[in-house]
Amino acid sequence: MLTDAHKTKRLASALKFLNRYSEEGNEFLNKIVTGDETWVCLVTPQSKQQSMEWKHSRSPTKHIQGILLVEFLPRGETINAVRYSETL
């Protein structure tokens, strides 16, 4: 559940985005990068062993410039705020 402070921040961000879009048009939209965290099960054909890795796709699926970054964490590691900040 979002607090009133979070809602206010989101509204302010949305208004900034709208203002920049009205000033810069599609050039502004082309600069936006989003992120996704997805569990992916990898299979090695030689050994048929599965390894679970975090896959980080740092771009929308239909990005104009394509995928910007895919990063796999070592087995057993988890993503946290510090690790996420280091990647960015």
PDB file of C-alpha atoms in Angstrom:
ATOM      1  CA  MET A   1       0.000   0.000   0.000  1.00  0.00           C
ATOM      2  CA  LEU A   2       1.362   3.417  -0.929  1.00  0.00           C
ATOM      3  CA  THR A   3       1.551   6.115   1.684  1.00  0.00           C
ATOM      4  CA  ASP A   4       0.352   9.630   0.929  1.00  0.00           C
ATOM      5  CA  ALA A   5       4.003  10.697   0.650  1.00  0.00           C
ATOM      6  CA  HIS A   6       4.667   7.984  -1.965  1.00  0.00           C
ATOM      7  CA  LYS A   7       1.570   8.991  -3.917  1.00  0.00           C
ATOM      8  CA  THR A   8       2.676  12.630  -3.874  1.00  0.00           C
ATOM      9  CA  LYS A   9       6.156  11.663  -5.133  1.00  0.00           C
ATOM     10  CA  ARG A  10       4.690   9.559  -7.938  1.00  0.00           C
ATOM     11  CA  LEU A  11       2.380  12.371  -8.985  1.00  0.00           C
ATOM     12  CA  ALA A  12       5.274  14.859  -8.996  1.00  0.00           C
ATOM     13  CA  SER A  13       7.378  12.478 -11.117  1.00  0.00           C
ATOM     14  CA  ALA A  14       4.531  11.929 -13.574  1.00  0.00           C
ATOM     15  CA  LEU A  15       4.049  15.683 -13.959  1.00  0.00           C
ATOM     16  CA  LYS A  16       7.784  16.152 -14.590  1.00  0.00           C
ATOM     17  CA  PHE A  17       7.658  13.425 -17.251  1.00  0.00           C
ATOM     18  CA  LEU A  18       4.664  15.071 -18.925  1.00  0.00           C
ATOM     19  CA  ASN A  19       6.362  18.474 -18.908  1.00  0.00           C
ATOM     20  CA  ARG A  20       9.558  17.076 -20.418  1.00  0.00           C
ATOM     21  CA  TYR A  21       7.575  15.172 -23.031  1.00  0.00           C
ATOM     22  CA  SER A  22       5.715  18.340 -24.024  1.00  0.00           C
ATOM     23  CA  GLU A  23       9.085  20.127 -24.376  1.00  0.00           C
ATOM     24  CA  GLU A  24      11.170  17.360 -25.996  1.00  0.00           C
ATOM     25  CA  GLY A  25       8.631  15.021 -27.626  1.00  0.00           C
ATOM     26  CA  ASN A  26       9.676  11.510 -28.622  1.00  0.00           C
ATOM     27  CA  GLU A  27      13.364  12.287 -28.029  1.00  0.00           C
ATOM     28  CA  PHE A  28      12.567  12.339 -24.315  1.00  0.00           C
ATOM     29  CA  LEU A  29      10.743   8.996 -24.509  1.00  0.00           C
ATOM     30  CA  ASN A  30      13.744   7.430 -26.265  1.00  0.00           C
ATOM     31  CA  LYS A  31      15.916   8.216 -23.226  1.00  0.00           C
ATOM     32  CA  ILE A  32      13.770   6.337 -20.696  1.00  0.00           C
ATOM     33  CA  VAL A  33      15.232   3.058 -19.420  1.00  0.00           C
ATOM     34  CA  THR A  34      13.280   0.586 -17.296  1.00  0.00           C
ATOM     35  CA  GLY A  35      14.344  -2.545 -15.468  1.00  0.00           C
ATOM     36  CA  ASP A  36      13.068  -6.046 -14.915  1.00  0.00           C
ATOM     37  CA  GLU A  37      14.119  -8.832 -12.575  1.00  0.00           C
ATOM     38  CA  THR A  38      13.308 -12.276 -13.894  1.00  0.00           C
ATOM     39  CA  TRP A  39      14.108 -15.780 -12.680  1.00  0.00           C
ATOM     40  CA  VAL A  40      15.436 -17.828 -15.575  1.00  0.00           C
ATOM     41  CA  CYS A  41      16.137 -21.542 -15.458  1.00  0.00           C
ATOM     42  CA  LEU A  42      19.194 -22.392 -17.552  1.00  0.00           C
ATOM     43  CA  VAL A  43      19.829 -25.903 -18.863  1.00  0.00           C
ATOM     44  CA  THR A  44      23.293 -27.003 -19.954  1.00  0.00           C
ATOM     45  CA  PRO A  45      22.703 -29.453 -22.825  1.00  0.00           C
ATOM     46  CA  GLN A  46      25.894 -31.449 -22.110  1.00  0.00           C
ATOM     47  CA  SER A  47      25.078 -32.264 -18.488  1.00  0.00           C
ATOM     48  CA  LYS A  48      21.324 -31.668 -18.404  1.00  0.00           C
ATOM     49  CA  GLN A  49      21.840 -29.873 -15.075  1.00  0.00           C
ATOM     50  CA  GLN A  50      19.789 -26.845 -14.307  1.00  0.00           C
ATOM     51  CA  SER A  51      21.128 -23.739 -12.659  1.00  0.00           C
ATOM     52  CA  MET A  52      18.952 -20.937 -11.398  1.00  0.00           C
ATOM     53  CA  GLU A  53      20.337 -17.483 -12.064  1.00  0.00           C
ATOM     54  CA  TRP A  54      18.919 -13.966 -11.769  1.00  0.00           C
ATOM     55  CA  LYS A  55      18.524 -12.351 -15.130  1.00  0.00           C
ATOM     56  CA  HIS A  56      18.413  -8.571 -15.140  1.00  0.00           C
ATOM     57  CA  SER A  57      17.082  -7.009 -18.277  1.00  0.00           C
ATOM     58  CA  ARG A  58      17.564  -3.275 -17.951  1.00  0.00           C
ATOM     59  CA  SER A  59      15.396  -2.257 -20.871  1.00  0.00           C
ATOM     60  CA  PRO A  60      11.811  -2.545 -22.045  1.00  0.00           C
ATOM     61  CA  THR A  61      11.060  -5.572 -24.198  1.00  0.00           C
ATOM     62  CA  LYS A  62      10.452  -3.330 -27.201  1.00  0.00           C
ATOM     63  CA  HIS A  63      13.308  -0.875 -26.733  1.00  0.00           C
ATOM     64  CA  ILE A  64      14.298   1.271 -29.676  1.00  0.00           C
ATOM     65  CA  GLN A  65      18.009   0.573 -29.155  1.00  0.00           C
ATOM     66  CA  GLY A  66      17.621  -3.030 -27.998  1.00  0.00           C
ATOM     67  CA  ILE A  67      18.734  -4.657 -24.766  1.00  0.00           C
ATOM     68  CA  LEU A  68      21.066  -2.469 -22.736  1.00  0.00           C
ATOM     69  CA  LEU A  69      22.255  -4.955 -20.113  1.00  0.00           C
ATOM     70  CA  VAL A  70      21.736  -8.566 -19.084  1.00  0.00           C
ATOM     71  CA  GLU A  71      23.478  -9.557 -15.866  1.00  0.00           C
ATOM     72  CA  PHE A  72      23.559 -12.961 -14.180  1.00  0.00           C
ATOM     73  CA  LEU A  73      24.264 -13.217 -10.456  1.00  0.00           C
ATOM     74  CA  PRO A  74      26.394 -16.087  -9.196  1.00  0.00           C
ATOM     75  CA  ARG A  75      24.466 -19.042  -7.826  1.00  0.00           C
ATOM     76  CA  GLY A  76      23.174 -18.397  -4.318  1.00  0.00           C
ATOM     77  CA  GLU A  77      23.471 -14.607  -4.464  1.00  0.00           C
ATOM     78  CA  THR A  78      20.396 -12.439  -4.172  1.00  0.00           C
ATOM     79  CA  ILE A  79      19.642  -8.938  -5.332  1.00  0.00           C
ATOM     80  CA  ASN A  80      19.430  -6.224  -2.698  1.00  0.00           C
ATOM     81  CA  ALA A  81      19.497  -2.423  -2.700  1.00  0.00           C
ATOM     82  CA  VAL A  82      23.296  -2.237  -2.534  1.00  0.00           C
ATOM     83  CA  ARG A  83      23.831  -4.737  -5.372  1.00  0.00           C
ATOM     84  CA  TYR A  84      21.122  -3.069  -7.468  1.00  0.00           C
ATOM     85  CA  SER A  85      22.729   0.369  -6.976  1.00  0.00           C
ATOM     86  CA  GLU A  86      26.145  -0.984  -7.954  1.00  0.00           C
ATOM     87  CA  THR A  87      24.708  -2.354 -11.192  1.00  0.00           C
ATOM     88  CA  LEU A  88      23.040   0.927 -12.073  1.00  0.00           C
TER      89      LEU A  88
END
